[in-house]
CSV table of C-alpha atoms and ligand atoms in Angstrom, one decimal:
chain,number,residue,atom,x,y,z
O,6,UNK,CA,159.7,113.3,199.7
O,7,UNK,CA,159.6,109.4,199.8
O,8,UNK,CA,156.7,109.8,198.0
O,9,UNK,CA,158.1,111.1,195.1
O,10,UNK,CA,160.6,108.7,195.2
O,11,UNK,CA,159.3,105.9,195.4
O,12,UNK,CA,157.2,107.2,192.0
O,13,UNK,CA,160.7,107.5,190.4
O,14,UNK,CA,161.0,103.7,191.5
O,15,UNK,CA,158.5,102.2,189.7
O,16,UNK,CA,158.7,104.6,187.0
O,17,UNK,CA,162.5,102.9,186.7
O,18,UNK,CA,161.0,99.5,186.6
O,19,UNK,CA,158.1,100.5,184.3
O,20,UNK,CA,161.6,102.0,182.0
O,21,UNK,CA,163.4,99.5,182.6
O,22,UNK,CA,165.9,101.4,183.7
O,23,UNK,CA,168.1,99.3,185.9
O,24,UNK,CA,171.1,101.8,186.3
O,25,UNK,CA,168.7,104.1,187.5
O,26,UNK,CA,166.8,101.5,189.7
O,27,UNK,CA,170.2,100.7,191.7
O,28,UNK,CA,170.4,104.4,191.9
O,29,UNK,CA,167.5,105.0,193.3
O,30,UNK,CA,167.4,101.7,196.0
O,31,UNK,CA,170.9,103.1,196.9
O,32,UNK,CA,169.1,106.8,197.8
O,33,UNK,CA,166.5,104.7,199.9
O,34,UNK,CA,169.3,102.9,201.9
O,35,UNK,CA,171.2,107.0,202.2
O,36,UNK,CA,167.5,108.2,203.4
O,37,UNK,CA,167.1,105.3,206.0
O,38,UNK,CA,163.9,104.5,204.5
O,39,UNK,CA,162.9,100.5,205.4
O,40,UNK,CA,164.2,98.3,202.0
O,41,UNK,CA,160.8,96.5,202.6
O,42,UNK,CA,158.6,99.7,201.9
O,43,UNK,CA,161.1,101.0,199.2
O,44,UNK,CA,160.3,97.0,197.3
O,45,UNK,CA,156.6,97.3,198.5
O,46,UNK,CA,155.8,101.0,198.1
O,47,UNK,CA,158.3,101.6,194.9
O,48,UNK,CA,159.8,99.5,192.7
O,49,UNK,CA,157.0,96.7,193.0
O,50,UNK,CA,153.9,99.1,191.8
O,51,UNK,CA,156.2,99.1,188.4
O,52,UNK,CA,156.8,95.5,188.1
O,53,UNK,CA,153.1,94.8,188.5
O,54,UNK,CA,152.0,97.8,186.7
O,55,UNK,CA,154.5,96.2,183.5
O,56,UNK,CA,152.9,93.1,184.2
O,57,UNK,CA,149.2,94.3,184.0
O,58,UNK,CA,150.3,95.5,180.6
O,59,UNK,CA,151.4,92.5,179.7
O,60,UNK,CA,148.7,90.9,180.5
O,61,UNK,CA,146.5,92.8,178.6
O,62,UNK,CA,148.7,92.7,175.4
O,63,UNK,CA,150.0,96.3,175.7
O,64,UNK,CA,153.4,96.0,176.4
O,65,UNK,CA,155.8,93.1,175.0
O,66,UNK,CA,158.4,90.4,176.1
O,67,UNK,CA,161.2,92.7,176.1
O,68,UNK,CA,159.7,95.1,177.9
O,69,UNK,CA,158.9,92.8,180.6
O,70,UNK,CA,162.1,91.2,180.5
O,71,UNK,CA,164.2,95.0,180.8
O,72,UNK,CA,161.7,95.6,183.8
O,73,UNK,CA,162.7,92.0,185.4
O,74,UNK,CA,166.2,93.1,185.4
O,75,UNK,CA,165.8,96.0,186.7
O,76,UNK,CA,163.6,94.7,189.7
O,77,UNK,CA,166.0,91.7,190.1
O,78,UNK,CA,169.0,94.4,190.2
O,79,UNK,CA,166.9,96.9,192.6
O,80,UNK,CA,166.6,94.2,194.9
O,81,UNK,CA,169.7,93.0,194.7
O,82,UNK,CA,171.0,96.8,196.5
O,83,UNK,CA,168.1,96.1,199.1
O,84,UNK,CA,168.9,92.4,200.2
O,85,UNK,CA,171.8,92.9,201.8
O,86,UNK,CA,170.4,95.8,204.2
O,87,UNK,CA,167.4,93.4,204.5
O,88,UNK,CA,169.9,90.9,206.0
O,89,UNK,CA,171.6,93.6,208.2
O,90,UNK,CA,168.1,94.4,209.7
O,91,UNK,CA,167.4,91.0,210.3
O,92,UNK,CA,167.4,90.1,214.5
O,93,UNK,CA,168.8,86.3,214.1
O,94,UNK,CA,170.1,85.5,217.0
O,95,UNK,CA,168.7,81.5,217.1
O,96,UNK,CA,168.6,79.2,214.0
O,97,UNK,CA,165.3,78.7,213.7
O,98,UNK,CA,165.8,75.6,211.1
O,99,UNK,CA,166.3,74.6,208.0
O,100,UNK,CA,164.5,75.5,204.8
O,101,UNK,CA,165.0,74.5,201.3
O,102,UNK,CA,163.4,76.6,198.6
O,103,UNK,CA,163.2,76.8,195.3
O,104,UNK,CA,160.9,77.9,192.4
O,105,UNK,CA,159.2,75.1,190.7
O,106,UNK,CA,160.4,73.3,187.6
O,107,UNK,CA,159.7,75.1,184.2
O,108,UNK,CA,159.4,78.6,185.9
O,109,UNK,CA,162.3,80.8,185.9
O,110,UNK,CA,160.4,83.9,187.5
O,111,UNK,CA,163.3,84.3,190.9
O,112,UNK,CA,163.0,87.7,192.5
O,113,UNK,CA,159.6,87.1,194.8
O,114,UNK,CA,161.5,83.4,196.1
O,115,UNK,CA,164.8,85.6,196.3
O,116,UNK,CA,162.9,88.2,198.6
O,117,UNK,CA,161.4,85.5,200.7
O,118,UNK,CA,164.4,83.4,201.3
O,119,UNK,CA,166.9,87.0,202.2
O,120,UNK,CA,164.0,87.6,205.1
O,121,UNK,CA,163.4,83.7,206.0
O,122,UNK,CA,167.7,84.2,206.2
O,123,UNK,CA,166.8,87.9,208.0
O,124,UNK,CA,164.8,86.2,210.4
O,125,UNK,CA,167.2,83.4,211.6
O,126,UNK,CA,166.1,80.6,209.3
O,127,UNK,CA,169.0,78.4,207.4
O,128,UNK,CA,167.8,79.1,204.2
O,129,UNK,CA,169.1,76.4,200.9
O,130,UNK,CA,168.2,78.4,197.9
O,131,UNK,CA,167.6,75.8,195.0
O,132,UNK,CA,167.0,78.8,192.2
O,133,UNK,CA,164.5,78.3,189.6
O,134,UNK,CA,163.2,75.8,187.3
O,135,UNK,CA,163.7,72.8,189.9
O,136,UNK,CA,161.8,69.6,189.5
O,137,UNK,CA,160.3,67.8,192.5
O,138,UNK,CA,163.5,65.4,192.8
O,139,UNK,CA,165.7,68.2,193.4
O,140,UNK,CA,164.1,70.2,195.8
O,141,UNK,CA,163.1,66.9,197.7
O,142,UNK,CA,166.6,65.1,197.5
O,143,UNK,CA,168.0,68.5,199.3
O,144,UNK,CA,165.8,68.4,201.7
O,145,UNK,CA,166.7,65.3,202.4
O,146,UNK,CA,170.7,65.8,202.4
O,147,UNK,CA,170.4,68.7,204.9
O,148,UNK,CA,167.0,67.4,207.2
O,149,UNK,CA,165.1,70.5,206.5
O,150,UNK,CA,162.2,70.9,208.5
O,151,UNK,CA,160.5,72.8,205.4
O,152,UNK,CA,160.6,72.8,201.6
O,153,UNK,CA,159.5,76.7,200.4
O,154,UNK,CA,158.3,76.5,196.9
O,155,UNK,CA,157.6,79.4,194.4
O,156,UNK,CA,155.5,79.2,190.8
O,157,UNK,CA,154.3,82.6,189.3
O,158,UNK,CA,152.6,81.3,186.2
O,159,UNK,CA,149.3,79.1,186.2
O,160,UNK,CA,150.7,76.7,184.7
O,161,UNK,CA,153.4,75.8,186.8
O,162,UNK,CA,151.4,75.6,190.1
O,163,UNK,CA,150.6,72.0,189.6
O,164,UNK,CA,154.6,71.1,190.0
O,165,UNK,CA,153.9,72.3,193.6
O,166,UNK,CA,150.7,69.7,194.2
O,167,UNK,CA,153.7,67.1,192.5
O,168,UNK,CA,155.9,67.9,195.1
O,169,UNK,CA,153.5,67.4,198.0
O,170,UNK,CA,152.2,64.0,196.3
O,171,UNK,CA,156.2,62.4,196.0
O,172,UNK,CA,156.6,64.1,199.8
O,173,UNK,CA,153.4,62.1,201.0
O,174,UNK,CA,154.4,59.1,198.8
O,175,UNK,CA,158.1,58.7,200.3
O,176,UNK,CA,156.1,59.0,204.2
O,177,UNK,CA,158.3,62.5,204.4
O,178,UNK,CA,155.3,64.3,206.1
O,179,UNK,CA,154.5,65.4,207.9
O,180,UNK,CA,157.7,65.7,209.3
O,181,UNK,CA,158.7,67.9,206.5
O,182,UNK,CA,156.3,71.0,206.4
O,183,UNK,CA,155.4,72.4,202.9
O,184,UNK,CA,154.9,76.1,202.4
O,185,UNK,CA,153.8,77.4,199.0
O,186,UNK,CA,153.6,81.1,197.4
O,187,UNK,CA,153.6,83.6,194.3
O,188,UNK,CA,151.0,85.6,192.8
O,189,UNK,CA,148.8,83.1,191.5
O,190,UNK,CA,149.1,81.4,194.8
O,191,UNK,CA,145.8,81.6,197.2
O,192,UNK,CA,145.2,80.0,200.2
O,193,UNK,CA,142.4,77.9,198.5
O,194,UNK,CA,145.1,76.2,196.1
O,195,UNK,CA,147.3,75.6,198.9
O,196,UNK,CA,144.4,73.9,201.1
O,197,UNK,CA,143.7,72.2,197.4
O,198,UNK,CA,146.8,70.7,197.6
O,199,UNK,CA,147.7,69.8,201.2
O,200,UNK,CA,150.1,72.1,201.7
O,201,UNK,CA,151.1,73.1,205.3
O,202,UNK,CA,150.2,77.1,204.3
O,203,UNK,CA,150.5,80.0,201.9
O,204,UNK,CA,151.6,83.6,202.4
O,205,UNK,CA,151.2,86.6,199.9
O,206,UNK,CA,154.4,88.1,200.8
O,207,UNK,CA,158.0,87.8,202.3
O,208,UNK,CA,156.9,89.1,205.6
O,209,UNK,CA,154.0,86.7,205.5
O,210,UNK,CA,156.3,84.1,204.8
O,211,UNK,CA,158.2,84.3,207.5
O,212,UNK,CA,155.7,84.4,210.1
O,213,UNK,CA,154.6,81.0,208.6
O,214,UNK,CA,157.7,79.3,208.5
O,215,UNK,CA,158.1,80.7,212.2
O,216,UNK,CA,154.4,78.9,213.0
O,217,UNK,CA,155.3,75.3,211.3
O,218,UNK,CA,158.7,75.1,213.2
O,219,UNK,CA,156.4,76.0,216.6
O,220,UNK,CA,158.7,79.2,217.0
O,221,UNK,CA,156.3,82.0,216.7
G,306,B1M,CO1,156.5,86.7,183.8
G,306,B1M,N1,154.6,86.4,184.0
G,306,B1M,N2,156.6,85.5,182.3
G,306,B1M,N3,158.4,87.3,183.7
G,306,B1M,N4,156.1,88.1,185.0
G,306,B1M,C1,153.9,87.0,185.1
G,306,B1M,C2,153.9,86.1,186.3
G,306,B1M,C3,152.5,87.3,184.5
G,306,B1M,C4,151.4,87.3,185.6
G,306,B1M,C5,152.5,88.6,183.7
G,306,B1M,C6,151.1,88.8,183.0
G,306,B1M,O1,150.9,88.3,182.0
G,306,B1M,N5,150.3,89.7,183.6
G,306,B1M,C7,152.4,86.1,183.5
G,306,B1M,C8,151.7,84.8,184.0
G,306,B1M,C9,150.3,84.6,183.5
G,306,B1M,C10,149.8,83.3,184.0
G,306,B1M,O2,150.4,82.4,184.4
G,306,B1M,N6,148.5,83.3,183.9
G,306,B1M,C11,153.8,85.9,183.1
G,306,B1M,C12,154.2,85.3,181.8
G,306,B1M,C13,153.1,84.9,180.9
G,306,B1M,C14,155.6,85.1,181.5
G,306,B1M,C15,156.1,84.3,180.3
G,306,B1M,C16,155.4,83.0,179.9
G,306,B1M,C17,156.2,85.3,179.1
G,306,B1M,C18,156.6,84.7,177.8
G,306,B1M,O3,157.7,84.2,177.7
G,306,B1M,N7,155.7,84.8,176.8
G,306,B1M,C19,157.6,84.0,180.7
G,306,B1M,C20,157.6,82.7,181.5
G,306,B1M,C21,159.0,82.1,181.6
G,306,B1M,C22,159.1,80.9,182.5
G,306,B1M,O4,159.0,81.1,183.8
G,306,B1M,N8,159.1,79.7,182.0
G,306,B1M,C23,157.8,85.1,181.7
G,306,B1M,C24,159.1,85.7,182.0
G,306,B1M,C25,159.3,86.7,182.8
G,306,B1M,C26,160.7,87.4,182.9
G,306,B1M,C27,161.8,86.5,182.8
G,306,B1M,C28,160.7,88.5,181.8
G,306,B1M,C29,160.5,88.2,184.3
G,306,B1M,C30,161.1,87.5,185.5
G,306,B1M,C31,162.5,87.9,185.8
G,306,B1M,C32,163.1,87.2,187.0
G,306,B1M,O5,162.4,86.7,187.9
G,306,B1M,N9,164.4,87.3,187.0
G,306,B1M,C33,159.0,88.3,184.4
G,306,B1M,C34,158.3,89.2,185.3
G,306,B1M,C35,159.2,90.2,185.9
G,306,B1M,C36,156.9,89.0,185.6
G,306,B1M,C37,156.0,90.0,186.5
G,306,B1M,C38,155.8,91.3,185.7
G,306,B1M,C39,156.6,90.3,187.9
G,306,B1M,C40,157.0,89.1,188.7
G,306,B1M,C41,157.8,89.7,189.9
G,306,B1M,O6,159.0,89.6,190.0
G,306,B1M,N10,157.1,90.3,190.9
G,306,B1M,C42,154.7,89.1,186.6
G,306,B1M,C43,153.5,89.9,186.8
G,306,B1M,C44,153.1,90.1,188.3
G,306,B1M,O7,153.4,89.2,189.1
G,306,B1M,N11,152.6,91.2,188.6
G,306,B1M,C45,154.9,88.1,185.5
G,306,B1M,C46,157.7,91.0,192.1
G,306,B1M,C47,157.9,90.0,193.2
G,306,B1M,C48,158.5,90.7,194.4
G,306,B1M,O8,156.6,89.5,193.5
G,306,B1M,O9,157.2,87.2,192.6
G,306,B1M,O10,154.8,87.8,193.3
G,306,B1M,P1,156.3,87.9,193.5
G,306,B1M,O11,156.6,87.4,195.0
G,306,B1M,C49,156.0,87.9,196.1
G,306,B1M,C50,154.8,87.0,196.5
G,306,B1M,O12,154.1,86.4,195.5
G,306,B1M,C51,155.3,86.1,197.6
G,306,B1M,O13,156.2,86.9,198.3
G,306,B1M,C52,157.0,87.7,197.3
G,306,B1M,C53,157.5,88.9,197.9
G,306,B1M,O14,156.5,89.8,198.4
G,306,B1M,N12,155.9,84.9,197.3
G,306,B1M,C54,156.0,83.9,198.2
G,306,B1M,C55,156.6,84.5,196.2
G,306,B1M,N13,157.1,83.3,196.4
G,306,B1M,C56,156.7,82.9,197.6
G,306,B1M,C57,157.0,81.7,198.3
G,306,B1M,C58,156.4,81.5,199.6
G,306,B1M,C59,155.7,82.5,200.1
G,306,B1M,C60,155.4,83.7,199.5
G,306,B1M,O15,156.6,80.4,200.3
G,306,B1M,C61,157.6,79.4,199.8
């Protein structure tokens, strides 16, 4: 049965068919079934599945852009359940995140900041496109312990390395801990660039931000 649906889920995405991807995240919250596996099992194979396409020059902008949408809107259903899951009891601390300047891809740093927020932390979510004085001046105003930063295309990466470099220049580390992440993101790019650690998903994410704070 879940099976089946979550097919339908990333056939949605593949569609882009958002009325029928809020349709279908709602029927996952009715069947109980875990937001996380409906994002991971469902509506995610379609988004990378368009993307694959993409990437090999057999499916076009709008295509990718209807399947965004509808990812961003299937999400948007899960998050608050994701929230209502969440056991926050404790403020873990504060976190400022953001994708990186001249990237507007949102809905991975959207998913990681709802379960960073899920999981206790105070989460400062930036948005997209942010350049390095930005995400540092926040975390600055609010004494964050860590800045989370998000860059899906290769050539945005390097804003994250900029980031770390003003960070180091300013003497803001190590006190502020630097997490980085997206698809393109491995843990040999974040050791490249002296960041604090990398995760490949929200759930990953969390347990990092959980180990630089010391509250694992
Ligand atoms: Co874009 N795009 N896109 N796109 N897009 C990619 C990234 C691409 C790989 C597709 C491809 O060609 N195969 C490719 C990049 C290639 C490269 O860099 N080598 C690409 C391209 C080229 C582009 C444009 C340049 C296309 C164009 O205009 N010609 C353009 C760039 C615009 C810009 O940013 N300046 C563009 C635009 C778009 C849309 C706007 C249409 C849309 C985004 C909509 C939106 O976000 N509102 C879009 C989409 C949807 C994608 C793909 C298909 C899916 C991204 C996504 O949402 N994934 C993507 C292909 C792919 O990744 N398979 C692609 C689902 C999401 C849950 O996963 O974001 O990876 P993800 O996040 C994960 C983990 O990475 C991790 O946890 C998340 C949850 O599990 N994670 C972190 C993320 N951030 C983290 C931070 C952390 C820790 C973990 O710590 C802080």
């Amino acid at each position: 049965m879940s099976e089946e649906l979550y097919e339908r889920m990333a056939q949605s995405i593949i569609e882009g068919e958002k009325e029928i991807a809020v349709e279908l995240a709602t029927k996952a919250i009715e069947l109980n079934i875990h937001p996380l596996d409906a994002i991971a099992k469902g509506f995610v194979v379609g988004v990378n599945y368009i993307g694959d396409q993409f990437g090999k020059g057999e499916a076009f902008l709008p295509e990718l852009v209807m399947a965004g949408e509808a990812m961003k809107a299937a999400v948007g259903v899960l998050e608050p359940e994701l929230l209502k899951l969440g056991e926050a009891r404790e403020t873990l601390g504060r976190v400022v995140l953001a994708t990186v300047e001249g990237d507007i891809h949102e809905i991975g740093k959207t998913l990681v900041g709802t379960m960073l927020s899920a999981s206790g932390f105070e989460v400062t979510d930036l948005g997209v496109d942010q350049p390095a004085e930005k995400i540092i001046g926040k975390a600055i105003e609010i004494d964050a312990q860590i800045i989370g930063m998000s860059a899906l295309l290769t050539t945005t990466m390097i804003r994250q390395r900029e980031v770390i470099e003003e960070l180091d220049k300013e003497g803001l580390r190590p006190r502020i801990k630097v997490m980085v992440g997206g698809a393109p993101i491995t843990k040999s790019w974040a050791e490249k660039i002296n960041a604090d650690g990398t995760a490949e998903d929200a759930m990953g994410a969390v347990q990092l931000a959980k180990k630089l704070v010391g509250k694992e």
